[in-house]
PDB file of C-alpha atoms in Angstrom:
ATOM      1  CA  MET A   1     184.953 200.773 -59.967  1.00 49.00           C
ATOM      2  CA  ALA A   2     184.250 197.278 -61.164  1.00 51.00           C
ATOM      3  CA  HIS A   3     184.748 196.090 -57.633  1.00 56.00           C
ATOM      4  CA  VAL A   4     182.176 198.541 -56.290  1.00 54.00           C
ATOM      5  CA  ASN A   5     179.703 197.358 -58.890  1.00 57.00           C
ATOM      6  CA  VAL A   6     180.299 193.497 -57.464  1.00 53.00           C
ATOM      7  CA  MET A   7     179.659 194.730 -54.087  1.00 55.00           C
ATOM      8  CA  LEU A   8     176.227 196.762 -54.920  1.00 57.00           C
ATOM      9  CA  LYS A   9     175.065 193.621 -56.760  1.00 58.00           C
ATOM     10  CA  TRP A  10     175.306 191.533 -53.200  1.00 61.00           C
ATOM     11  CA  ARG A  11     174.262 194.042 -51.068  1.00 62.00           C
ATOM     12  CA  LEU A  12     171.010 193.344 -49.050  1.00 61.00           C
ATOM     13  CA  ASP A  13     167.842 195.820 -49.546  1.00 60.00           C
ATOM     14  CA  LEU A  14     166.682 195.785 -45.414  1.00 65.00           C
ATOM     15  CA  VAL A  15     164.634 198.821 -46.155  1.00 65.00           C
ATOM     16  CA  ASN A  16     161.980 197.261 -48.810  1.00 65.00           C
ATOM     17  CA  VAL A  17     161.725 193.725 -47.588  1.00 63.00           C
ATOM     18  CA  GLY A  18     158.503 192.080 -48.055  1.00 61.00           C
ATOM     19  CA  THR A  19     157.032 195.023 -49.639  1.00 60.00           C
ATOM     20  CA  ARG A  20     157.268 193.597 -53.137  1.00 62.00           C
ATOM     21  CA  VAL A  21     154.250 191.499 -54.065  1.00 64.00           C
ATOM     22  CA  LEU A  22     154.462 189.147 -57.217  1.00 63.00           C
ATOM     23  CA  PRO A  23     151.589 189.747 -59.679  1.00 69.00           C
ATOM     24  CA  LYS A  24     148.999 186.689 -59.404  1.00 70.00           C
ATOM     25  CA  ALA A  25     149.778 185.314 -62.964  1.00 70.00           C
ATOM     26  CA  VAL A  26     153.361 185.084 -62.015  1.00 69.00           C
ATOM     27  CA  ALA A  27     152.724 183.610 -58.681  1.00 67.00           C
ATOM     28  CA  ASP A  28     150.408 180.819 -60.392  1.00 73.00           C
ATOM     29  CA  ARG A  29     153.227 179.882 -62.914  1.00 76.00           C
ATOM     30  CA  LEU A  30     156.011 179.267 -59.934  1.00 76.00           C
ATOM     31  CA  PRO A  31     156.068 175.825 -58.446  1.00 79.00           C
ATOM     32  CA  ASN A  32     155.255 175.010 -55.194  1.00 76.00           C
ATOM     33  CA  PRO A  33     158.434 175.113 -52.401  1.00 77.00           C
ATOM     34  CA  PRO A  34     159.642 171.473 -51.616  1.00 80.00           C
ATOM     35  CA  GLY A  35     157.848 169.618 -49.061  1.00 77.00           C
ATOM     36  CA  TYR A  36     154.462 171.987 -49.438  1.00 76.00           C
ATOM     37  CA  ASN A  37     151.557 169.843 -50.009  1.00 75.00           C
ATOM     38  CA  LEU A  38     148.535 171.568 -51.091  1.00 68.00           C
ATOM     39  CA  ASN A  39     146.202 168.973 -49.566  1.00 72.00           C
ATOM     40  CA  ALA A  40     147.594 169.371 -46.134  1.00 68.00           C
ATOM     41  CA  ASN A  41     145.253 172.207 -45.282  1.00 60.00           C
ATOM     42  CA  ILE A  42     142.182 169.688 -46.009  1.00 59.00           C
ATOM     43  CA  GLN A  43     143.925 167.179 -43.998  1.00 56.00           C
ATOM     44  CA  MET A  44     144.518 169.604 -41.297  1.00 56.00           C
ATOM     45  CA  ILE A  45     140.770 170.427 -41.052  1.00 54.00           C
ATOM     46  CA  SER A  46     139.841 166.646 -41.133  1.00 54.00           C
ATOM     47  CA  GLY A  47     142.482 165.694 -38.406  1.00 54.00           C
ATOM     48  CA  ALA A  48     140.504 167.939 -35.889  1.00 56.00           C
ATOM     49  CA  GLY A  49     138.695 164.960 -34.736  1.00 62.00           C
ATOM     50  CA  HIS A  50     141.707 162.999 -34.114  1.00 68.00           C
ATOM     51  CA  HIS A  51     143.369 166.212 -32.452  1.00 74.00           C
ATOM     52  CA  GLU A  52     140.371 166.345 -29.952  1.00 77.00           C
ATOM     53  CA  HIS A  53     140.505 162.558 -29.260  1.00 79.00           C
ATOM     54  CA  GLN A  54     144.469 162.951 -28.351  1.00 84.00           C
ATOM     55  CA  HIS A  55     143.638 165.943 -26.286  1.00 81.00           C
ATOM     56  CA  LYS A  56     141.017 163.816 -24.441  1.00 83.00           C
ATOM     57  CA  HIS A  57     143.685 161.249 -23.984  1.00 84.00           C
ATOM     58  CA  LEU A  58     146.168 163.725 -22.546  1.00 86.00           C
ATOM     59  CA  LEU A  59     143.708 164.826 -20.226  1.00 86.00           C
ATOM     60  CA  THR A  60     142.857 161.336 -19.116  1.00 86.00           C
ATOM     61  CA  LYS A  61     146.797 160.741 -18.681  1.00 89.00           C
ATOM     62  CA  ARG A  62     147.447 163.712 -16.470  1.00 89.00           C
ATOM     63  CA  ALA A  63     144.451 162.773 -14.334  1.00 88.00           C
ATOM     64  CA  TRP A  64     145.858 159.216 -13.601  1.00 91.00           C
ATOM     65  CA  ASP A  65     149.093 160.877 -13.265  1.00 92.00           C
ATOM     66  CA  VAL A  66     147.375 162.778 -10.168  1.00 91.00           C
ATOM     67  CA  ALA A  67     145.453 159.925  -8.750  1.00 92.00           C
ATOM     68  CA  LEU A  68     148.260 157.560  -8.580  1.00 94.00           C
ATOM     69  CA  GLN A  69     151.121 160.008  -7.436  1.00 93.00           C
ATOM     70  CA  PRO A  70     150.000 159.008  -3.439  1.00 93.00           C
ATOM     71  CA  ALA A  71     150.722 155.312  -4.631  1.00 92.00           C
ATOM     72  CA  LYS A  72     154.132 156.341  -6.249  1.00 93.00           C
ATOM     73  CA  THR A  73     155.459 157.808  -3.133  1.00 92.00           C
ATOM     74  CA  PHE A  74     154.508 155.082  -1.060  1.00 91.00           C
ATOM     75  CA  PRO A  75     157.858 152.825  -1.429  1.00 92.00           C
ATOM     76  CA  MET A  76     159.993 155.878  -0.711  1.00 92.00           C
ATOM     77  CA  ASN A  77     157.721 156.393   2.640  1.00 90.00           C
ATOM     78  CA  LEU A  78     158.346 152.863   3.125  1.00 91.00           C
ATOM     79  CA  PHE A  79     162.163 153.049   2.869  1.00 92.00           C
ATOM     80  CA  MET A  80     162.167 156.414   4.794  1.00 90.00           C
ATOM     81  CA  LEU A  81     160.519 154.952   7.840  1.00 87.00           C
ATOM     82  CA  TYR A  82     162.801 151.959   7.695  1.00 89.00           C
ATOM     83  CA  MET A  83     165.933 154.026   7.958  1.00 88.00           C
ATOM     84  CA  ALA A  84     164.108 156.000  11.009  1.00 86.00           C
ATOM     85  CA  GLY A  85     164.291 152.849  12.909  1.00 84.00           C
ATOM     86  CA  ASN A  86     162.305 152.290  16.011  1.00 84.00           C
ATOM     87  CA  ALA A  87     164.082 154.309  18.684  1.00 84.00           C
ATOM     88  CA  ILE A  88     161.911 156.757  20.362  1.00 86.00           C
ATOM     89  CA  SER A  89     163.396 160.083  19.500  1.00 87.00           C
ATOM     90  CA  ILE A  90     162.566 163.582  17.894  1.00 89.00           C
ATOM     91  CA  PHE A  91     163.877 162.602  14.367  1.00 88.00           C
ATOM     92  CA  PRO A  92     161.893 159.650  13.769  1.00 88.00           C
ATOM     93  CA  ILE A  93     158.838 160.851  15.616  1.00 90.00           C
ATOM     94  CA  MET A  94     158.828 163.985  13.295  1.00 90.00           C
ATOM     95  CA  MET A  95     159.420 161.736  10.325  1.00 89.00           C
ATOM     96  CA  VAL A  96     156.402 159.764  11.407  1.00 90.00           C
ATOM     97  CA  ALA A  97     153.933 162.703  11.954  1.00 91.00           C
ATOM     98  CA  MET A  98     155.253 164.277   8.757  1.00 91.00           C
ATOM     99  CA  MET A  99     154.527 160.823   6.779  1.00 91.00           C
ATOM    100  CA  MET A 100     150.950 160.643   8.495  1.00 92.00           C
ATOM    101  CA  TRP A 101     150.104 164.785   8.081  1.00 94.00           C
ATOM    102  CA  ARG A 102     150.861 165.048   4.380  1.00 94.00           C
ATOM    103  CA  PRO A 103     148.301 162.041   3.140  1.00 94.00           C
ATOM    104  CA  ILE A 104     145.544 163.421   5.804  1.00 95.00           C
ATOM    105  CA  LYS A 105     146.330 167.064   4.293  1.00 95.00           C
ATOM    106  CA  ALA A 106     145.941 165.464   0.845  1.00 94.00           C
ATOM    107  CA  LEU A 107     142.692 163.907   1.887  1.00 93.00           C
ATOM    108  CA  MET A 108     141.294 167.253   2.993  1.00 94.00           C
ATOM    109  CA  SER A 109     141.891 168.647  -0.355  1.00 92.00           C
ATOM    110  CA  VAL A 110     140.748 165.953  -2.984  1.00 91.00           C
ATOM    111  CA  LYS A 111     138.306 168.401  -4.496  1.00 89.00           C
ATOM    112  CA  ASN A 112     140.742 171.417  -4.885  1.00 91.00           C
ATOM    113  CA  THR A 113     143.279 168.821  -6.358  1.00 89.00           C
ATOM    114  CA  PHE A 114     141.014 167.476  -8.976  1.00 87.00           C
ATOM    115  CA  LYS A 115     139.053 170.737  -9.731  1.00 87.00           C
ATOM    116  CA  PRO A 116     141.497 172.092 -12.587  1.00 85.00           C
ATOM    117  CA  LEU A 117     141.222 168.241 -14.198  1.00 84.00           C
ATOM    118  CA  GLU A 118     137.333 168.390 -13.803  1.00 82.00           C
ATOM    119  CA  GLU A 119     137.042 171.852 -15.598  1.00 81.00           C
ATOM    120  CA  GLU A 120     139.078 170.634 -18.763  1.00 79.00           C
ATOM    121  CA  HIS A 121     137.669 167.164 -18.666  1.00 71.00           C
ATOM    122  CA  ILE A 122     134.238 165.610 -19.587  1.00 67.00           C
ATOM    123  CA  GLY A 123     132.730 163.815 -16.952  1.00 71.00           C
ATOM    124  CA  PRO A 124     133.107 163.132 -13.340  1.00 79.00           C
ATOM    125  CA  LEU A 125     136.432 161.775 -12.024  1.00 85.00           C
ATOM    126  CA  VAL A 126     135.005 159.524  -9.608  1.00 89.00           C
ATOM    127  CA  LEU A 127     137.376 156.476 -10.372  1.00 92.00           C
ATOM    128  CA  HIS A 128     140.374 158.403 -10.123  1.00 92.00           C
ATOM    129  CA  LYS A 129     139.450 160.242  -6.784  1.00 93.00           C
ATOM    130  CA  LEU A 130     138.741 156.809  -5.285  1.00 96.00           C
ATOM    131  CA  VAL A 131     142.240 155.582  -6.372  1.00 95.00           C
ATOM    132  CA  PHE A 132     143.889 159.062  -5.080  1.00 95.00           C
ATOM    133  CA  ILE A 133     142.231 158.570  -1.539  1.00 96.00           C
ATOM    134  CA  LEU A 134     142.833 154.887  -1.339  1.00 96.00           C
ATOM    135  CA  GLY A 135     146.780 155.677  -2.140  1.00 95.00           C
ATOM    136  CA  ASN A 136     146.732 158.287   0.898  1.00 96.00           C
ATOM    137  CA  LEU A 137     144.953 156.146   3.303  1.00 96.00           C
ATOM    138  CA  ALA A 138     147.507 153.596   2.454  1.00 95.00           C
ATOM    139  CA  GLY A 139     150.203 156.369   3.577  1.00 94.00           C
ATOM    140  CA  VAL A 140     148.274 157.000   6.717  1.00 95.00           C
ATOM    141  CA  ALA A 141     148.168 153.127   7.536  1.00 95.00           C
ATOM    142  CA  LEU A 142     152.109 153.000   6.891  1.00 93.00           C
ATOM    143  CA  ALA A 143     152.560 155.850   9.378  1.00 93.00           C
ATOM    144  CA  LEU A 144     150.115 154.253  12.006  1.00 93.00           C
ATOM    145  CA  TYR A 145     151.887 150.923  11.616  1.00 92.00           C
ATOM    146  CA  LYS A 146     155.322 152.449  12.116  1.00 92.00           C
ATOM    147  CA  CYS A 147     153.446 153.980  15.415  1.00 90.00           C
ATOM    148  CA  HIS A 148     152.832 150.955  16.696  1.00 89.00           C
ATOM    149  CA  GLY A 149     156.145 149.458  15.907  1.00 88.00           C
ATOM    150  CA  MET A 150     157.509 152.284  17.813  1.00 87.00           C
ATOM    151  CA  GLY A 151     155.280 151.880  20.537  1.00 86.00           C
ATOM    152  CA  LEU A 152     153.494 155.288  20.196  1.00 86.00           C
ATOM    153  CA  LEU A 153     149.998 153.844  20.146  1.00 85.00           C
ATOM    154  CA  PRO A 154     148.025 152.758  23.352  1.00 85.00           C
ATOM    155  CA  ASN A 155     147.049 149.339  22.103  1.00 83.00           C
ATOM    156  CA  THR A 156     147.924 147.160  25.038  1.00 81.00           C
ATOM    157  CA  PRO A 157     145.961 146.751  28.311  1.00 81.00           C
ATOM    158  CA  SER A 158     148.941 148.084  30.423  1.00 79.00           C
ATOM    159  CA  ASP A 159     148.602 151.525  28.646  1.00 80.00           C
ATOM    160  CA  TRP A 160     145.148 152.119  29.868  1.00 79.00           C
ATOM    161  CA  LEU A 161     145.746 151.391  33.596  1.00 80.00           C
ATOM    162  CA  ASP A 162     145.305 154.683  34.428  1.00 81.00           C
ATOM    163  CA  PHE A 163     141.649 154.605  33.418  1.00 82.00           C
ATOM    164  CA  LEU A 164     141.031 151.427  35.458  1.00 81.00           C
ATOM    165  CA  PRO A 165     138.724 151.570  38.744  1.00 85.00           C
ATOM    166  CA  VAL A 166     141.075 150.741  41.882  1.00 84.00           C
ATOM    167  CA  PRO A 167     139.361 147.259  42.811  1.00 84.00           C
ATOM    168  CA  GLN A 168     137.807 146.771  46.492  1.00 86.00           C
ATOM    169  CA  ARG A 169     139.115 144.830  48.999  1.00 86.00           C
ATOM    170  CA  MET A 170     137.246 141.755  49.509  1.00 86.00           C
ATOM    171  CA  GLN A 171     138.859 140.516  52.471  1.00 84.00           C
ATOM    172  CA  TYR A 172     141.278 141.944  55.330  1.00 82.00           C
ATOM    173  CA  SER A 173     144.331 139.778  56.642  1.00 79.00           C
ATOM    174  CA  LEU A 174     145.911 140.710  59.896  1.00 78.00           C
ATOM    175  CA  TYR A 175     149.276 139.523  60.999  1.00 73.00           C
ATOM    176  CA  SER A 176     150.669 139.443  64.296  1.00 69.00           C
ATOM    177  CA  GLU A 177     153.530 138.083  65.994  1.00 73.00           C
ATOM    178  CA  THR A 178     151.492 137.181  69.363  1.00 65.00           C
ATOM    179  CA  PHE A 179     149.563 134.344  67.590  1.00 58.00           C
ATOM    180  CA  ALA A 180     152.808 133.120  66.056  1.00 54.00           C
TER     181      ALA A 180
END
């Protein structure tokens, strides 16, 4: 029988959990739990300015991450184009075309790329957009340079011979064996 009383002593009452409220006089006499600081609420209210400054810092950092994204992919694109070689075949041509199309597509959607950042950020992101555009233009220039190296760009006079007019004869020459 004594054994049953010990078990009842350590039994948890999950039905009435949280329903008991201490009287105010008893609650005021209890010490605060370890780590509790009564002035913490006051510090949190005064730290709101710090939180706003930190939020601005994070937004600026995110805007710079988006702006520098094309510049970060430049070394990888350079290595991939090096590995493609200068041979004219379908795979290097497709790689160059994709390396040129992606920055062009990004240049066409600059406004949509920065739209979510401008809604949260205070002020325009002109410098960020300029860096983003310059990074994408560098990607297009890299792809054009590769096209030049592969001989895909018509940049020599011999590439335009079809468009030159046929020269008119200035004189005629006849050769006959009777005069020889």
